[in-house]
């Protein structure tokens, strides 16, 4: 019966007993260990690179997602605001007691109607969702004003329009300074909102 040693070699599906000299065996083992050690730093480096790329990719994707969400919120507010102002303008022309209120209502309907078309087109070009009606808060203010008449309506309408346009101007000025894809759109809107604010303030005098 053959005695198997460390030098036994398997060849061609059969076993044959060999006895290489000890010096050759030691050189073979040393060479194998050296190759194994030399590949480990490369493997470690490649793994580190892969992890770094994944982290960097996530770091870039996060700000882009946040920016897109921010733009969507701004355009949603803008379109809801336009829809609300158009309705308010129509209501002022119907229920306003003074000619000033009626004229202001006409300006609101016209200016915000034109702005609404631009906002909707810009949102569509950027693949954003478009609201189809004012916000619940805006609708509640409309419903309240709708229940008033005469001088009470004129006063409440003027106060609501002052508050509304002051808030809008702040939002648009902030967006205009944000260096975003919507900055030019916001910057062009500010003068119109300022004009409406001045008109609303004059109604209370």
PDB file of C-alpha atoms in Angstrom:
ATOM      1  CA  UNK A   1       0.000   0.000   0.000  1.00  0.00           C
ATOM      2  CA  UNK A   2       1.459   3.412  -1.015  1.00  0.00           C
ATOM      3  CA  UNK A   3       2.266   5.954   1.677  1.00  0.00           C
ATOM      4  CA  UNK A   4       0.985   9.452   0.774  1.00  0.00           C
ATOM      5  CA  UNK A   5       3.280  12.367   1.482  1.00  0.00           C
ATOM      6  CA  UNK A   6       3.084  16.175   1.140  1.00  0.00           C
ATOM      7  CA  UNK A   7       4.560  15.761  -2.310  1.00  0.00           C
ATOM      8  CA  UNK A   8       1.758  13.597  -3.692  1.00  0.00           C
ATOM      9  CA  UNK A   9       0.437  15.053  -7.019  1.00  0.00           C
ATOM     10  CA  UNK A  10      -2.936  14.344  -8.609  1.00  0.00           C
ATOM     11  CA  UNK A  11      -2.634  14.098 -12.389  1.00  0.00           C
ATOM     12  CA  UNK A  12      -5.040  12.947 -15.087  1.00  0.00           C
ATOM     13  CA  UNK A  13      -7.601  11.821 -12.525  1.00  0.00           C
ATOM     14  CA  UNK A  14      -5.154   9.408 -10.907  1.00  0.00           C
ATOM     15  CA  UNK A  15      -2.744   9.751  -8.042  1.00  0.00           C
ATOM     16  CA  UNK A  16       1.001   9.247  -8.389  1.00  0.00           C
ATOM     17  CA  UNK A  17       3.454   9.432  -5.543  1.00  0.00           C
ATOM     18  CA  UNK A  18       6.316  11.911  -6.032  1.00  0.00           C
ATOM     19  CA  UNK A  19       9.007  13.130  -3.708  1.00  0.00           C
ATOM     20  CA  UNK A  20      10.306  16.615  -4.727  1.00  0.00           C
ATOM     21  CA  UNK A  21      13.299  17.788  -2.861  1.00  0.00           C
ATOM     22  CA  UNK A  22      12.629  19.926   0.266  1.00  0.00           C
ATOM     23  CA  UNK A  23      14.290  23.032  -1.179  1.00  0.00           C
ATOM     24  CA  UNK A  24      11.939  23.075  -4.198  1.00  0.00           C
ATOM     25  CA  UNK A  25       8.919  22.607  -1.948  1.00  0.00           C
ATOM     26  CA  UNK A  26       9.912  25.531   0.301  1.00  0.00           C
ATOM     27  CA  UNK A  27      10.461  27.828  -2.693  1.00  0.00           C
ATOM     28  CA  UNK A  28       7.007  26.915  -4.107  1.00  0.00           C
ATOM     29  CA  UNK A  29       5.274  27.591  -0.785  1.00  0.00           C
ATOM     30  CA  UNK A  30       7.113  30.895  -0.313  1.00  0.00           C
ATOM     31  CA  UNK A  31       6.215  32.043  -3.836  1.00  0.00           C
ATOM     32  CA  UNK A  32       2.498  31.223  -3.327  1.00  0.00           C
ATOM     33  CA  UNK A  33       2.366  33.106  -0.016  1.00  0.00           C
ATOM     34  CA  UNK A  34       4.114  36.105  -1.568  1.00  0.00           C
ATOM     35  CA  UNK A  35       1.597  36.256  -4.420  1.00  0.00           C
ATOM     36  CA  UNK A  36      -1.313  36.049  -1.993  1.00  0.00           C
ATOM     37  CA  UNK A  37       0.075  38.869   0.136  1.00  0.00           C
ATOM     38  CA  UNK A  38       0.769  41.058  -2.919  1.00  0.00           C
ATOM     39  CA  UNK A  39      -2.834  40.857  -4.179  1.00  0.00           C
ATOM     40  CA  UNK A  40      -4.407  41.843  -0.854  1.00  0.00           C
ATOM     41  CA  UNK A  41      -3.471  45.574  -0.999  1.00  0.00           C
ATOM     42  CA  UNK A  42      -4.898  45.789  -4.538  1.00  0.00           C
ATOM     43  CA  UNK A  43      -8.134  44.126  -3.478  1.00  0.00           C
ATOM     44  CA  UNK A  44      -8.367  46.430  -0.462  1.00  0.00           C
ATOM     45  CA  UNK A  45      -7.743  49.495  -2.627  1.00  0.00           C
ATOM     46  CA  UNK A  46     -10.395  48.479  -5.164  1.00  0.00           C
ATOM     47  CA  UNK A  47     -12.933  47.861  -2.407  1.00  0.00           C
ATOM     48  CA  UNK A  48     -12.217  51.264  -0.874  1.00  0.00           C
ATOM     49  CA  UNK A  49     -12.659  52.936  -4.268  1.00  0.00           C
ATOM     50  CA  UNK A  50     -15.996  51.218  -4.819  1.00  0.00           C
ATOM     51  CA  UNK A  51     -17.272  52.290  -1.395  1.00  0.00           C
ATOM     52  CA  UNK A  52     -16.091  55.858  -1.987  1.00  0.00           C
ATOM     53  CA  UNK A  53     -17.895  56.024  -5.325  1.00  0.00           C
ATOM     54  CA  UNK A  54     -21.116  54.754  -3.775  1.00  0.00           C
ATOM     55  CA  UNK A  55     -20.908  57.324  -0.986  1.00  0.00           C
ATOM     56  CA  UNK A  56     -20.067  60.127  -3.411  1.00  0.00           C
ATOM     57  CA  UNK A  57     -22.941  59.130  -5.691  1.00  0.00           C
ATOM     58  CA  UNK A  58     -25.375  59.215  -2.806  1.00  0.00           C
ATOM     59  CA  UNK A  59     -24.037  62.578  -1.658  1.00  0.00           C
ATOM     60  CA  UNK A  60     -24.647  64.077  -5.115  1.00  0.00           C
ATOM     61  CA  UNK A  61     -28.082  62.501  -5.559  1.00  0.00           C
ATOM     62  CA  UNK A  62     -29.420  63.779  -2.218  1.00  0.00           C
ATOM     63  CA  UNK A  63     -29.002  67.540  -2.947  1.00  0.00           C
ATOM     64  CA  UNK A  64     -30.505  67.081  -6.427  1.00  0.00           C
ATOM     65  CA  UNK A  65     -33.565  65.373  -4.965  1.00  0.00           C
ATOM     66  CA  UNK A  66     -33.908  68.097  -2.331  1.00  0.00           C
ATOM     67  CA  UNK A  67     -33.608  70.813  -4.977  1.00  0.00           C
ATOM     68  CA  UNK A  68     -36.267  69.173  -7.166  1.00  0.00           C
ATOM     69  CA  UNK A  69     -38.637  68.886  -4.203  1.00  0.00           C
ATOM     70  CA  UNK A  70     -38.039  72.535  -3.311  1.00  0.00           C
ATOM     71  CA  UNK A  71     -38.772  73.650  -6.876  1.00  0.00           C
ATOM     72  CA  UNK A  72     -41.944  71.567  -6.900  1.00  0.00           C
ATOM     73  CA  UNK A  73     -43.153  73.188  -3.662  1.00  0.00           C
ATOM     74  CA  UNK A  74     -42.494  76.672  -5.007  1.00  0.00           C
ATOM     75  CA  UNK A  75     -44.325  76.042  -8.271  1.00  0.00           C
ATOM     76  CA  UNK A  76     -47.225  74.412  -6.454  1.00  0.00           C
ATOM     77  CA  UNK A  77     -47.556  77.505  -4.247  1.00  0.00           C
ATOM     78  CA  UNK A  78     -47.243  79.780  -7.283  1.00  0.00           C
ATOM     79  CA  UNK A  79     -49.957  78.043  -9.290  1.00  0.00           C
ATOM     80  CA  UNK A  80     -52.300  77.745  -6.311  1.00  0.00           C
ATOM     81  CA  UNK A  81     -51.732  81.436  -5.653  1.00  0.00           C
ATOM     82  CA  UNK A  82     -52.587  82.379  -9.225  1.00  0.00           C
ATOM     83  CA  UNK A  83     -55.719  80.257  -9.189  1.00  0.00           C
ATOM     84  CA  UNK A  84     -56.778  81.897  -5.937  1.00  0.00           C
ATOM     85  CA  UNK A  85     -56.096  85.462  -7.136  1.00  0.00           C
ATOM     86  CA  UNK A  86     -58.037  84.918 -10.353  1.00  0.00           C
ATOM     87  CA  UNK A  87     -61.035  83.780  -8.290  1.00  0.00           C
ATOM     88  CA  UNK A  88     -60.585  86.683  -5.881  1.00  0.00           C
ATOM     89  CA  UNK A  89     -60.465  89.099  -8.782  1.00  0.00           C
ATOM     90  CA  UNK A  90     -63.735  87.774 -10.175  1.00  0.00           C
ATOM     91  CA  UNK A  91     -65.344  87.937  -6.734  1.00  0.00           C
ATOM     92  CA  UNK A  92     -64.221  91.556  -6.244  1.00  0.00           C
ATOM     93  CA  UNK A  93     -65.799  92.567  -9.541  1.00  0.00           C
ATOM     94  CA  UNK A  94     -69.057  90.910  -8.533  1.00  0.00           C
ATOM     95  CA  UNK A  95     -69.336  92.005  -4.897  1.00  0.00           C
ATOM     96  CA  UNK A  96     -67.152  95.077  -4.591  1.00  0.00           C
ATOM     97  CA  UNK A  97     -68.912  98.250  -3.560  1.00  0.00           C
ATOM     98  CA  UNK A  98     -66.336 100.795  -4.670  1.00  0.00           C
ATOM     99  CA  UNK A  99     -65.011 101.257  -8.196  1.00  0.00           C
ATOM    100  CA  UNK A 100     -61.468 100.899  -6.833  1.00  0.00           C
ATOM    101  CA  UNK A 101     -62.189  97.415  -5.551  1.00  0.00           C
ATOM    102  CA  UNK A 102     -63.794  96.427  -8.836  1.00  0.00           C
ATOM    103  CA  UNK A 103     -60.848  97.789 -10.837  1.00  0.00           C
ATOM    104  CA  UNK A 104     -58.383  96.023  -8.580  1.00  0.00           C
ATOM    105  CA  UNK A 105     -60.326  92.817  -9.041  1.00  0.00           C
ATOM    106  CA  UNK A 106     -60.057  93.198 -12.795  1.00  0.00           C
ATOM    107  CA  UNK A 107     -56.291  93.706 -12.523  1.00  0.00           C
ATOM    108  CA  UNK A 108     -55.960  90.598 -10.348  1.00  0.00           C
ATOM    109  CA  UNK A 109     -57.898  88.467 -12.790  1.00  0.00           C
ATOM    110  CA  UNK A 110     -55.916  89.651 -15.791  1.00  0.00           C
ATOM    111  CA  UNK A 111     -52.402  89.694 -14.314  1.00  0.00           C
ATOM    112  CA  UNK A 112     -52.659  86.443 -12.405  1.00  0.00           C
ATOM    113  CA  UNK A 113     -54.423  84.787 -15.319  1.00  0.00           C
ATOM    114  CA  UNK A 114     -51.441  85.558 -17.547  1.00  0.00           C
ATOM    115  CA  UNK A 115     -49.001  84.547 -14.829  1.00  0.00           C
ATOM    116  CA  UNK A 116     -50.873  81.292 -14.315  1.00  0.00           C
ATOM    117  CA  UNK A 117     -50.322  80.307 -17.942  1.00  0.00           C
ATOM    118  CA  UNK A 118     -46.585  80.979 -17.660  1.00  0.00           C
ATOM    119  CA  UNK A 119     -46.327  79.073 -14.389  1.00  0.00           C
ATOM    120  CA  UNK A 120     -48.201  76.068 -15.770  1.00  0.00           C
ATOM    121  CA  UNK A 121     -46.035  76.007 -18.896  1.00  0.00           C
ATOM    122  CA  UNK A 122     -42.820  76.223 -16.846  1.00  0.00           C
ATOM    123  CA  UNK A 123     -43.960  73.479 -14.497  1.00  0.00           C
ATOM    124  CA  UNK A 124     -44.897  71.206 -17.400  1.00  0.00           C
ATOM    125  CA  UNK A 125     -41.526  71.741 -19.067  1.00  0.00           C
ATOM    126  CA  UNK A 126     -39.804  70.642 -15.878  1.00  0.00           C
ATOM    127  CA  UNK A 127     -42.019  67.591 -15.375  1.00  0.00           C
ATOM    128  CA  UNK A 128     -43.724  68.963 -12.272  1.00  0.00           C
ATOM    129  CA  UNK A 129     -47.188  68.199 -10.968  1.00  0.00           C
ATOM    130  CA  UNK A 130     -49.732  70.965 -11.530  1.00  0.00           C
ATOM    131  CA  UNK A 131     -52.400  71.722  -8.916  1.00  0.00           C
ATOM    132  CA  UNK A 132     -55.852  72.350 -10.334  1.00  0.00           C
ATOM    133  CA  UNK A 133     -57.349  74.421  -7.514  1.00  0.00           C
ATOM    134  CA  UNK A 134     -56.335  76.832  -4.731  1.00  0.00           C
ATOM    135  CA  UNK A 135     -55.143  75.530  -1.381  1.00  0.00           C
ATOM    136  CA  UNK A 136     -57.636  74.796   1.388  1.00  0.00           C
ATOM    137  CA  UNK A 137     -56.532  77.928   3.253  1.00  0.00           C
ATOM    138  CA  UNK A 138     -57.066  80.107   0.190  1.00  0.00           C
ATOM    139  CA  UNK A 139     -60.450  78.557  -0.463  1.00  0.00           C
ATOM    140  CA  UNK A 140     -61.500  79.200   3.141  1.00  0.00           C
ATOM    141  CA  UNK A 141     -60.647  82.914   2.771  1.00  0.00           C
ATOM    142  CA  UNK A 142     -62.636  83.041  -0.466  1.00  0.00           C
ATOM    143  CA  UNK A 143     -65.653  81.436   1.190  1.00  0.00           C
ATOM    144  CA  UNK A 144     -65.496  83.929   4.052  1.00  0.00           C
ATOM    145  CA  UNK A 145     -65.347  86.917   1.691  1.00  0.00           C
ATOM    146  CA  UNK A 146     -68.133  85.498  -0.427  1.00  0.00           C
ATOM    147  CA  UNK A 147     -70.455  85.760   2.579  1.00  0.00           C
ATOM    148  CA  UNK A 148     -69.821  89.507   2.969  1.00  0.00           C
ATOM    149  CA  UNK A 149     -71.245  92.451   1.063  1.00  0.00           C
ATOM    150  CA  UNK A 150     -70.990  96.207   0.713  1.00  0.00           C
ATOM    151  CA  UNK A 151     -68.345  98.074   2.667  1.00  0.00           C
ATOM    152  CA  UNK A 152     -67.634  95.053   4.865  1.00  0.00           C
ATOM    153  CA  UNK A 153     -66.588  93.124   1.805  1.00  0.00           C
ATOM    154  CA  UNK A 154     -64.379  95.942   0.521  1.00  0.00           C
ATOM    155  CA  UNK A 155     -62.515  96.263   3.825  1.00  0.00           C
ATOM    156  CA  UNK A 156     -62.052  92.537   4.374  1.00  0.00           C
ATOM    157  CA  UNK A 157     -61.000  92.054   0.753  1.00  0.00           C
ATOM    158  CA  UNK A 158     -58.386  94.815   0.967  1.00  0.00           C
ATOM    159  CA  UNK A 159     -56.927  93.402   4.172  1.00  0.00           C
ATOM    160  CA  UNK A 160     -56.759  89.879   2.737  1.00  0.00           C
ATOM    161  CA  UNK A 161     -55.014  91.100  -0.420  1.00  0.00           C
ATOM    162  CA  UNK A 162     -52.421  93.073   1.554  1.00  0.00           C
ATOM    163  CA  UNK A 163     -51.526  90.045   3.668  1.00  0.00           C
ATOM    164  CA  UNK A 164     -51.523  87.725   0.692  1.00  0.00           C
ATOM    165  CA  UNK A 165     -49.258  89.846  -1.489  1.00  0.00           C
ATOM    166  CA  UNK A 166     -46.843  90.596   1.335  1.00  0.00           C
ATOM    167  CA  UNK A 167     -46.369  86.858   1.832  1.00  0.00           C
ATOM    168  CA  UNK A 168     -46.054  86.245  -1.898  1.00  0.00           C
ATOM    169  CA  UNK A 169     -43.410  88.927  -2.354  1.00  0.00           C
ATOM    170  CA  UNK A 170     -41.247  87.346   0.356  1.00  0.00           C
ATOM    171  CA  UNK A 171     -41.513  83.914  -1.264  1.00  0.00           C
ATOM    172  CA  UNK A 172     -40.700  85.205  -4.745  1.00  0.00           C
ATOM    173  CA  UNK A 173     -37.821  87.368  -3.570  1.00  0.00           C
ATOM    174  CA  UNK A 174     -36.324  84.381  -1.755  1.00  0.00           C
ATOM    175  CA  UNK A 175     -36.625  82.212  -4.855  1.00  0.00           C
ATOM    176  CA  UNK A 176     -35.199  84.958  -7.055  1.00  0.00           C
ATOM    177  CA  UNK A 177     -32.069  85.055  -4.888  1.00  0.00           C
ATOM    178  CA  UNK A 178     -31.712  81.267  -4.703  1.00  0.00           C
ATOM    179  CA  UNK A 179     -29.893  80.887  -8.046  1.00  0.00           C
ATOM    180  CA  UNK A 180     -32.271  78.105  -9.045  1.00  0.00           C
ATOM    181  CA  UNK A 181     -33.846  77.222 -12.412  1.00  0.00           C
ATOM    182  CA  UNK A 182     -36.878  79.232 -11.268  1.00  0.00           C
ATOM    183  CA  UNK A 183     -34.992  82.360 -10.193  1.00  0.00           C
ATOM    184  CA  UNK A 184     -35.628  84.341 -13.395  1.00  0.00           C
ATOM    185  CA  UNK A 185     -39.309  83.473 -13.304  1.00  0.00           C
ATOM    186  CA  UNK A 186     -39.538  84.622  -9.698  1.00  0.00           C
ATOM    187  CA  UNK A 187     -37.587  87.827 -10.343  1.00  0.00           C
ATOM    188  CA  UNK A 188     -39.899  88.808 -13.194  1.00  0.00           C
ATOM    189  CA  UNK A 189     -42.943  88.280 -10.979  1.00  0.00           C
ATOM    190  CA  UNK A 190     -41.915  90.481  -8.055  1.00  0.00           C
ATOM    191  CA  UNK A 191     -42.749  93.861  -9.713  1.00  0.00           C
ATOM    192  CA  UNK A 192     -46.282  92.686 -10.550  1.00  0.00           C
ATOM    193  CA  UNK A 193     -46.839  91.517  -6.976  1.00  0.00           C
ATOM    194  CA  UNK A 194     -45.497  94.822  -5.660  1.00  0.00           C
ATOM    195  CA  UNK A 195     -47.919  96.711  -7.890  1.00  0.00           C
ATOM    196  CA  UNK A 196     -50.804  94.644  -6.537  1.00  0.00           C
ATOM    197  CA  UNK A 197     -49.669  95.246  -2.960  1.00  0.00           C
ATOM    198  CA  UNK A 198     -49.609  99.004  -3.513  1.00  0.00           C
ATOM    199  CA  UNK A 199     -53.093  98.872  -5.030  1.00  0.00           C
ATOM    200  CA  UNK A 200     -54.405  96.778  -2.124  1.00  0.00           C
ATOM    201  CA  UNK A 201     -52.974  99.232   0.421  1.00  0.00           C
ATOM    202  CA  UNK A 202     -54.597 102.148  -1.362  1.00  0.00           C
ATOM    203  CA  UNK A 203     -58.033 100.528  -1.008  1.00  0.00           C
ATOM    204  CA  UNK A 204     -57.993 101.098   2.741  1.00  0.00           C
ATOM    205  CA  UNK A 205     -57.338 104.828   2.470  1.00  0.00           C
TER     206      UNK A 205
END
